[in-house]
């Protein structure tokens, strides 16, 4: 069966510091991978998605970036965090159909 | 018009009642529809997928799809306090291989 991991689970970072969130998927090959952000009490905002290694589509222009260095690894980064970057970051994967499965998420607080 | 619209709620139902959650979408070409459940502080969990007009039943859950009217609904029979969560409707986004999520309906089941 497929499993999706995210770490860290929680993170508190000061404004202006860098960010690196990692997501890995087990039990499947060539998944589509996604990064979402959910602000407190809000809906899911798609940030990036990837259909293959090195292929990244950006949905929202901002100070975040994503990379996919390996087939089942997806990384979300920032060089300098803003207060508005606080939120619940969710990684998800899908196979050949649209059903998406989410990881446990990373709760980021920027102070 | 938003791609996916849901009433934010909260929808409050007594234990044992039927909870009815509704979702409308704008893209007439959408072919697949998904319901996710998200408990407070947790990541979304896929609970139902539906691809054709009519009803699809899975245990206490029934998804209903009406493509002509562009709505999809989720019925929860014999509602339990453990069903209290936010329910997200999702459809494939226009022009991209990712889901677009509604903002979710918060369901409260009163014991």
XYZ file of N, CA and C in Angstrom:
666
model
N 0.845 -1.185 0.000
C 0.000 0.000 0.000
C 0.887 1.244 0.000
N 0.259 2.360 -0.397
C 1.010 3.588 -0.510
C 0.994 4.360 0.797
N 2.099 4.997 1.092
C 2.227 5.815 2.298
C 2.889 7.111 1.927
N 2.440 8.194 2.525
C 3.037 9.492 2.270
C 3.508 10.087 3.592
N 4.731 10.573 3.598
C 5.335 11.109 4.803
C 5.648 12.586 4.608
N 5.515 13.326 5.679
C 5.913 14.731 5.683
C 6.666 15.016 6.970
N 7.672 15.856 6.850
C 8.349 16.328 8.052
C 8.962 17.687 7.817
N 9.077 18.467 8.900
C 8.668 18.102 10.257
C 7.154 18.230 10.426
N 6.638 17.779 11.539
C 5.209 17.881 11.815
C 4.833 19.307 12.217
N 5.684 19.949 12.974
C 5.463 21.339 13.374
C 6.781 22.088 13.261
N 6.650 23.377 13.019
C 7.845 24.202 12.838
C 7.523 25.632 13.239
N 8.391 26.231 14.023
C 8.270 27.647 14.369
C 9.533 28.329 13.875
N 9.351 29.293 12.989
C 10.491 29.950 12.366
C 10.333 31.464 12.444
N 11.428 32.201 12.595
C 11.328 33.671 12.590
C 11.193 34.201 11.172
N 10.599 35.371 11.069
C 10.510 36.059 9.778
C 11.909 36.222 9.194
N 12.009 35.977 7.890
C 13.283 36.147 7.205
C 14.162 34.908 7.190
N 13.762 33.869 7.902
C 14.573 32.648 7.926
C 14.195 31.771 6.737
N 15.070 30.813 6.370
C 14.743 29.915 5.259
C 13.826 28.786 5.709
N 13.282 28.094 4.708
C 12.346 27.002 4.982
C 12.636 25.834 4.053
N 12.528 24.632 4.591
C 12.587 23.442 3.754
C 11.655 22.401 4.351
N 10.621 22.046 3.605
C 9.687 20.998 4.011
C 9.819 19.852 3.033
N 9.806 18.641 3.564
C 10.020 17.487 2.702
C 8.820 16.546 2.732
N 8.599 15.939 1.597
C 7.499 14.988 1.429
C 8.018 13.794 0.639
N 7.753 12.597 1.111
C 8.133 11.410 0.356
C 6.953 10.448 0.296
N 6.875 9.727 -0.797
C 5.811 8.760 -1.021
C 6.435 7.382 -1.166
N 5.804 6.393 -0.568
C 6.249 5.003 -0.695
C 5.164 4.169 -1.349
N 5.573 3.137 -2.048
C 4.625 2.158 -2.561
C 4.001 2.491 -3.894
N 4.532 3.469 -4.602
C 4.021 3.807 -5.924
C 5.155 4.407 -6.741
N 5.012 4.359 -8.056
C 6.023 4.946 -8.935
C 5.406 6.060 -9.758
N 6.227 7.057 -10.056
C 5.819 8.178 -10.898
C 4.495 8.814 -10.453
N 4.386 9.133 -9.173
C 3.144 9.784 -8.728
C 3.117 11.246 -9.162
N 1.921 11.801 -9.256
C 1.777 13.251 -9.311
C 1.854 13.731 -7.868
N 2.569 14.829 -7.651
C 2.763 15.331 -6.288
C 2.297 16.774 -6.188
N 1.801 17.131 -5.019
C 1.179 18.440 -4.829
C 1.587 19.026 -3.486
N 1.702 20.346 -3.464
C 1.825 21.097 -2.211
C 0.628 22.041 -2.101
N -0.050 21.958 -0.954
C -1.140 22.860 -0.637
C -0.807 23.615 0.651
N -1.424 24.770 0.799
C -1.366 25.485 2.067
C -2.791 25.774 2.520
N -2.993 25.632 3.811
C -4.298 25.927 4.394
C -4.077 26.911 5.538
N -4.513 28.147 5.351
C -4.441 29.125 6.427
C -5.516 28.787 7.448
N -5.348 29.277 8.657
C -6.268 28.964 9.751
C -7.706 29.272 9.346
N -8.576 28.251 9.438
C -9.985 28.439 9.141
C -10.314 28.661 7.679
N -9.360 28.368 6.814
C -9.568 28.632 5.389
C -9.512 27.342 4.576
N -9.742 27.476 3.279
C -9.698 26.328 2.384
C -8.288 25.993 1.944
N -8.201 25.009 1.075
C -6.909 24.550 0.569
C -6.489 25.381 -0.637
N -5.265 25.867 -0.582
C -4.718 26.635 -1.701
C -3.617 25.814 -2.345
N -3.778 25.483 -3.623
C -2.747 24.741 -4.338
C -1.561 25.655 -4.600
N -0.381 25.212 -4.185
C 0.837 26.005 -4.384
C 1.621 25.505 -5.604
N 1.920 24.215 -5.626
C 2.712 23.632 -6.702
C 2.205 22.216 -6.975
N 2.411 21.771 -8.215
C 2.221 20.361 -8.485
C 3.272 19.909 -9.491
N 3.507 18.599 -9.473
C 4.577 18.032 -10.291
C 4.113 16.713 -10.876
N 4.310 16.543 -12.193
C 3.933 15.289 -12.850
C 5.149 14.409 -13.098
N 6.354 14.896 -12.740
C 7.544 14.089 -12.919
C 8.768 14.794 -12.362
N 9.884 14.079 -12.338
C 11.132 14.644 -11.813
C 11.474 15.929 -12.554
N 11.750 16.972 -11.789
C 12.137 18.250 -12.374
C 11.019 19.042 -13.014
N 9.802 18.516 -13.021
C 8.659 19.210 -13.639
C 7.790 19.806 -12.540
N 7.817 21.124 -12.449
C 7.078 21.820 -11.401
C 6.168 22.856 -12.031
N 4.919 22.851 -11.638
C 3.985 23.896 -12.058
C 3.632 24.720 -10.836
N 3.757 26.032 -10.977
C 3.491 26.940 -9.873
C 2.117 27.569 -10.054
N 1.334 27.514 -9.004
C -0.013 28.058 -9.082
C -0.104 29.484 -8.562
N 0.740 29.815 -7.607
C 0.623 31.110 -6.945
C 2.008 31.754 -6.874
N 2.223 32.897 -7.531
C 3.532 33.560 -7.448
C 3.763 34.116 -6.051
N 4.842 33.728 -5.438
C 5.119 34.139 -4.069
C 6.566 33.786 -3.759
N 6.932 33.861 -2.501
C 8.330 33.620 -2.154
C 8.619 32.157 -1.853
N 7.774 31.264 -2.321
C 8.001 29.843 -2.133
C 8.444 29.211 -3.435
N 9.165 28.107 -3.340
C 9.562 27.335 -4.510
C 9.458 25.867 -4.179
N 9.413 25.040 -5.203
C 9.315 23.601 -5.008
C 10.315 22.912 -5.918
N 10.749 21.738 -5.479
C 11.648 20.932 -6.302
C 11.279 19.477 -6.147
N 11.607 18.715 -7.166
C 11.371 17.268 -7.152
C 12.654 16.602 -7.611
N 13.559 16.381 -6.688
C 14.854 15.812 -7.072
C 14.809 14.312 -7.366
N 13.831 13.626 -6.802
C 13.654 12.190 -7.049
C 12.189 11.903 -7.329
N 11.924 10.728 -7.865
C 10.566 10.389 -8.305
C 9.532 10.539 -7.198
N 9.923 10.162 -5.964
C 8.943 10.140 -4.892
C 9.268 11.129 -3.784
N 9.985 12.182 -4.143
C 10.368 13.197 -3.169
C 9.984 14.573 -3.677
N 9.348 15.353 -2.823
C 8.887 16.690 -3.204
C 9.262 17.630 -2.062
N 9.922 18.732 -2.402
C 10.441 19.635 -1.385
C 9.876 21.029 -1.608
N 9.445 21.648 -0.537
C 8.956 23.030 -0.568
C 9.962 23.901 0.165
N 10.349 25.016 -0.465
C 11.399 25.844 0.115
C 11.047 27.318 0.067
N 11.744 28.042 0.916
C 11.689 29.498 0.867
C 13.030 30.037 1.333
N 13.471 31.129 0.724
C 14.727 31.733 1.156
C 14.500 32.648 2.351
N 13.338 33.323 2.375
C 13.036 34.255 3.470
C 11.542 34.190 3.773
N 11.214 33.690 4.940
C 9.817 33.542 5.305
C 9.170 34.877 5.665
N 7.883 34.973 5.328
C 7.052 36.109 5.706
C 6.032 35.654 6.749
N 5.495 36.599 7.502
C 4.448 36.246 8.461
C 3.283 35.547 7.771
N 2.973 35.989 6.558
C 1.832 35.431 5.816
C 2.077 34.002 5.346
N 3.284 33.481 5.533
C 3.565 32.096 5.149
C 3.104 31.099 6.208
N 2.678 31.592 7.343
C 2.166 30.689 8.384
C 0.972 29.909 7.857
N 0.877 28.653 8.271
C -0.253 27.845 7.836
C 0.047 26.368 7.961
N -0.875 25.601 7.467
C -0.793 24.142 7.485
C -0.418 23.720 6.070
N 0.771 23.128 5.916
C 1.262 22.745 4.599
C 1.023 21.253 4.387
N 0.359 20.966 3.294
C -0.040 19.593 3.003
C 0.563 19.141 1.691
N 1.141 17.973 1.727
C 1.625 17.318 0.517
C 0.617 16.241 0.148
N 0.409 16.033 -1.127
C -0.524 15.008 -1.585
C 0.049 14.324 -2.808
N -0.439 13.111 -3.066
C -0.043 12.400 -4.280
C -1.283 11.852 -4.968
N -1.141 11.646 -6.274
C -2.192 10.952 -7.016
C -1.517 10.069 -8.057
N -2.274 9.070 -8.496
C -1.774 8.187 -9.532
C -2.305 8.607 -10.885
N -2.774 7.652 -11.667
C -3.230 7.949 -13.024
C -4.609 8.588 -13.056
N -5.319 8.548 -11.939
C -6.615 9.204 -11.852
C -6.497 10.378 -10.896
N -7.552 11.114 -10.734
C -7.460 12.362 -9.975
C -7.505 12.204 -8.464
N -7.813 11.024 -7.970
C -7.919 10.871 -6.514
C -6.604 11.245 -5.858
N -6.660 12.169 -4.921
C -5.464 12.610 -4.228
C -5.496 12.129 -2.788
N -4.303 11.801 -2.283
C -4.152 11.330 -0.917
C -3.140 12.227 -0.208
N -3.527 12.675 0.962
C -2.740 13.665 1.667
C -1.830 13.057 2.728
N -0.692 13.723 2.930
C 0.168 13.402 4.045
C -0.368 14.029 5.315
N 0.327 13.826 6.434
C -0.151 14.323 7.722
C -0.019 15.830 7.897
N 0.786 16.476 7.061
C 0.890 17.927 7.105
C 1.989 18.449 8.022
N 2.399 19.680 7.753
C 3.350 20.410 8.595
C 2.701 21.718 9.005
N 2.647 21.937 10.290
C 2.080 23.208 10.781
C 3.226 24.186 10.987
N 3.228 25.242 10.193
C 4.291 26.243 10.225
C 3.777 27.523 10.864
N 4.506 27.998 11.852
C 4.225 29.297 12.472
C 5.433 30.186 12.255
N 5.195 31.317 11.608
C 6.262 32.286 11.391
C 6.079 33.410 12.407
N 7.101 33.673 13.179
C 6.980 34.647 14.278
C 7.793 35.911 14.003
N -17.398 33.671 -10.714
C -17.953 32.505 -10.025
C -16.822 31.555 -9.648
N -16.820 31.111 -8.378
C -15.814 30.168 -7.942
C -16.020 28.839 -8.642
N -14.917 28.098 -8.811
C -15.025 26.808 -9.490
C -15.833 25.802 -8.685
N -15.664 25.834 -7.367
C -16.359 24.904 -6.488
C -16.908 25.700 -5.300
N -18.192 25.585 -5.048
C -18.799 26.350 -3.963
C -19.500 25.435 -2.973
N -19.283 25.745 -1.714
C -19.944 25.015 -0.633
C -20.404 26.022 0.407
N -21.489 25.686 1.093
C -21.933 26.477 2.224
C -20.990 26.199 3.389
N -20.456 27.259 3.987
C -19.439 27.053 5.018
C -19.996 26.482 6.313
N -21.335 26.629 6.515
C -21.924 26.109 7.747
C -21.657 27.031 8.926
N -21.721 26.518 10.170
C -21.806 25.089 10.450
C -23.216 24.531 10.222
N -23.234 23.271 9.808
C -24.464 22.519 9.679
C -24.571 21.677 10.940
N -25.622 21.897 11.686
C -25.789 21.185 12.947
C -26.954 20.211 12.827
N -26.687 18.932 13.117
C -27.732 17.912 13.067
C -27.678 17.098 14.353
N -28.805 16.568 14.785
C -28.783 15.709 15.980
C -28.248 14.323 15.631
N -27.705 13.666 16.616
C -27.215 12.297 16.431
C -28.326 11.409 15.906
N -27.992 10.586 14.899
C -28.952 9.681 14.304
C -29.678 10.247 13.094
N -29.558 11.542 12.862
C -30.228 12.176 11.733
C -29.397 12.020 10.458
N -29.994 12.443 9.336
C -29.280 12.458 8.061
C -28.686 13.856 7.862
N -27.395 13.890 7.585
C -26.732 15.162 7.265
C -26.607 15.249 5.748
N -26.969 16.386 5.193
C -26.912 16.594 3.753
C -25.982 17.753 3.443
N -24.929 17.452 2.706
C -23.915 18.438 2.364
C -23.935 18.643 0.855
N -23.898 19.881 0.433
C -24.041 20.178 -0.990
C -22.842 20.932 -1.550
N -22.652 20.776 -2.849
C -21.523 21.385 -3.533
C -21.943 21.666 -4.972
N -21.636 22.850 -5.467
C -21.872 23.153 -6.874
C -20.541 23.469 -7.538
N -20.473 23.205 -8.828
C -19.225 23.423 -9.561
C -19.523 24.121 -10.876
N -18.529 24.786 -11.413
C -18.772 25.630 -12.590
C -18.397 24.972 -13.920
N -17.479 24.028 -13.909
C -16.995 23.437 -15.157
C -17.907 22.293 -15.603
N -18.682 22.534 -16.661
C -19.619 21.502 -17.133
C -18.909 20.244 -17.614
N -17.629 20.378 -17.940
C -16.894 19.229 -18.447
C -16.326 18.322 -17.362
N -16.518 18.669 -16.102
C -15.980 17.856 -15.016
C -16.568 16.459 -15.053
N -15.694 15.471 -14.861
C -16.120 14.077 -14.959
C -15.947 13.312 -13.657
N -15.201 13.868 -12.739
C -14.961 13.152 -11.489
C -15.100 14.113 -10.314
N -15.592 13.567 -9.197
C -15.951 14.396 -8.049
C -15.578 13.655 -6.775
N -15.115 14.417 -5.809
C -14.562 13.793 -4.620
C -15.053 14.510 -3.361
N -15.246 13.715 -2.323
C -15.545 14.260 -1.003
C -14.431 13.856 -0.043
N -13.938 14.860 0.690
C -12.926 14.640 1.706
C -13.488 15.065 3.060
N -13.017 14.390 4.080
C -13.362 14.739 5.457
C -12.091 15.223 6.132
N -12.197 16.335 6.850
C -11.034 16.871 7.546
C -11.417 17.163 8.998
N -10.832 16.394 9.889
C -10.996 16.674 11.307
C -10.102 17.859 11.678
N -10.496 18.567 12.710
C -9.763 19.751 13.142
C -8.299 19.418 13.422
N -7.403 20.131 12.783
C -5.976 19.935 13.009
C -5.365 18.779 12.238
N -6.171 18.094 11.442
C -5.686 16.935 10.688
C -5.736 17.214 9.189
N -5.141 16.312 8.409
C -5.164 16.466 6.958
C -6.443 15.870 6.377
N -6.830 16.292 5.181
C -8.047 15.761 4.561
C -7.902 14.283 4.217
N -9.015 13.575 4.327
C -9.074 12.142 4.050
C -10.151 11.906 3.000
N -9.793 11.217 1.940
C -10.752 10.916 0.876
C -11.781 9.909 1.384
N -13.076 10.258 1.262
C -14.107 9.334 1.726
C -15.011 8.854 0.601
N -15.149 9.622 -0.479
C -16.022 9.197 -1.571
C -15.520 9.767 -2.886
N -15.634 8.959 -3.927
C -15.396 9.407 -5.296
C -16.633 9.053 -6.098
N -17.031 9.894 -7.022
C -18.173 9.577 -7.875
C -17.905 10.104 -9.267
N -18.235 9.294 -10.271
C -17.871 9.624 -11.642
C -19.066 9.687 -12.586
N -20.214 9.137 -12.175
C -21.361 9.115 -13.078
C -22.601 9.609 -12.347
N -23.560 10.078 -13.118
C -24.806 10.581 -12.546
C -25.487 9.532 -11.688
N -26.144 10.014 -10.638
C -26.880 9.109 -9.776
C -26.260 9.043 -8.396
N -26.525 7.944 -7.733
C -26.095 7.757 -6.356
C -25.007 6.703 -6.266
N -24.114 6.922 -5.319
C -23.108 5.916 -4.982
C -23.088 5.786 -3.470
N -23.263 4.560 -3.004
C -23.369 4.337 -1.573
C -22.152 3.593 -1.051
N -21.709 3.999 0.138
C -20.602 3.314 0.803
C -20.857 3.411 2.293
N -21.413 2.327 2.844
C -21.738 2.347 4.259
C -22.796 3.385 4.571
N -22.507 4.281 5.502
C -23.480 5.317 5.863
C -23.415 6.525 4.932
N -22.486 6.515 4.001
C -22.293 7.649 3.100
C -22.915 7.368 1.730
N -23.594 8.378 1.189
C -24.102 8.314 -0.182
C -23.720 9.605 -0.888
N -23.039 9.468 -2.012
C -22.748 10.625 -2.855
C -23.767 10.661 -3.979
N -24.260 11.840 -4.289
C -25.241 12.014 -5.349
C -24.696 13.036 -6.342
N -24.750 12.674 -7.618
C -24.223 13.549 -8.653
C -25.303 13.880 -9.663
N -25.437 15.151 -9.973
C -26.358 15.616 -11.002
C -25.572 16.553 -11.915
N -25.082 16.021 -13.020
C -24.240 16.814 -13.916
C -25.028 17.905 -14.629
N -26.291 17.650 -14.921
C -27.094 18.658 -15.618
C -27.246 19.919 -14.764
N -27.386 19.729 -13.467
C -27.547 20.857 -12.548
C -26.218 21.265 -11.924
N -25.174 20.532 -12.221
C -23.819 20.835 -11.743
C -23.743 20.883 -10.224
N -24.300 19.847 -9.602
C -24.114 19.769 -8.169
C -23.835 18.331 -7.763
N -23.135 18.239 -6.667
C -22.841 16.937 -6.066
C -23.102 17.072 -4.568
N -23.712 16.056 -4.001
C -24.031 16.125 -2.586
C -23.529 14.882 -1.864
N -23.425 15.012 -0.567
C -23.006 13.906 0.294
C -24.032 13.775 1.399
N -24.602 12.581 1.511
C -25.546 12.300 2.589
C -24.858 11.387 3.590
N -25.016 11.719 4.851
C -24.492 10.871 5.915
C -25.678 10.416 6.752
N -25.954 9.120 6.676
C -27.083 8.567 7.433
C -26.643 8.227 8.842
N -27.622 8.222 9.758
C -27.341 7.859 11.148
C -26.090 8.611 11.642
N -26.121 9.922 11.526
C -24.965 10.742 11.882
C -24.514 10.494 13.317
N -23.212 10.444 13.495
C -22.601 10.211 14.797
C -21.752 11.426 15.184
N -21.557 11.648 16.469
C -20.668 12.756 16.884
C -19.291 12.675 16.240
N -18.835 11.449 15.958
C -17.527 11.274 15.319
C -17.519 11.744 13.864
N -18.695 12.027 13.303
C -18.773 12.583 11.947
C -18.537 14.092 11.944
N -18.483 14.689 13.102
C -18.252 16.141 13.201
C -16.880 16.468 12.633
N -16.885 17.245 11.558
C -15.657 17.548 10.821
C -16.022 18.555 9.739
N -15.033 18.972 8.990
C -15.270 19.793 7.802
C -15.206 18.886 6.584
N -16.205 19.010 5.714
C -16.289 18.170 4.522
C -15.980 19.030 3.290
N -14.986 18.580 2.542
C -14.505 19.316 1.378
C -14.933 18.605 0.102
N -15.465 19.366 -0.817
C -15.810 18.871 -2.140
C -14.666 19.245 -3.083
N -14.339 18.362 -4.024
C -13.248 18.661 -4.951
C -13.575 18.150 -6.344
N -13.166 18.915 -7.344
C -13.310 18.513 -8.738
C -11.989 18.811 -9.442
N -11.681 18.142 -10.540
C -10.446 18.453 -11.272
C -10.450 19.905 -11.723
N -9.317 20.574 -11.544
C -9.208 21.961 -11.942
C -9.211 22.109 -13.454
N -9.673 23.228 -13.913
C -9.714 23.482 -15.347
C -8.299 23.705 -15.869
N -7.902 22.881 -16.831
C -6.617 23.097 -17.486
C -5.399 22.640 -16.714
N -5.579 21.927 -15.615
C -4.408 21.445 -14.895
C -4.729 20.140 -14.196
N -3.701 19.360 -13.985
C -3.875 18.044 -13.395
C -3.827 18.149 -11.885
N -4.815 18.812 -11.332
C -4.897 18.966 -9.884
C -6.357 19.190 -9.533
N -6.696 18.926 -8.300
C -8.061 19.138 -7.847
C -8.245 20.568 -7.365
N -9.448 21.086 -7.587
C -9.851 22.356 -6.983
C -10.808 22.031 -5.861
N -10.529 22.572 -4.691
C -11.328 22.263 -3.513
C -12.271 23.407 -3.178
N -13.456 23.051 -2.715
C -14.322 24.037 -2.115
C -13.781 24.413 -0.749
N -14.361 25.435 -0.163
C -13.867 25.918 1.127
C -14.325 25.044 2.284
N -15.247 24.111 2.004
C -15.646 23.156 3.029
C -16.880 23.564 3.807
N -17.617 22.547 4.259
C -18.779 22.739 5.132
C -18.482 22.078 6.463
N -18.613 22.863 7.528
C -18.372 22.303 8.867
C -19.637 21.654 9.377
N -19.542 20.391 9.712
C -20.673 19.609 10.223
C -20.488 19.390 11.719
N -21.550 19.664 12.461
C -21.561 19.387 13.899
C -22.702 18.434 14.180
N -22.396 17.281 14.740
C -23.416 16.313 15.120
C -23.579 16.390 16.624
N -24.777 16.766 17.039
C -25.053 16.982 18.461
C -25.499 15.682 19.119
N -24.816 15.256 20.186
C -25.214 14.012 20.860
C -26.560 14.167 21.563
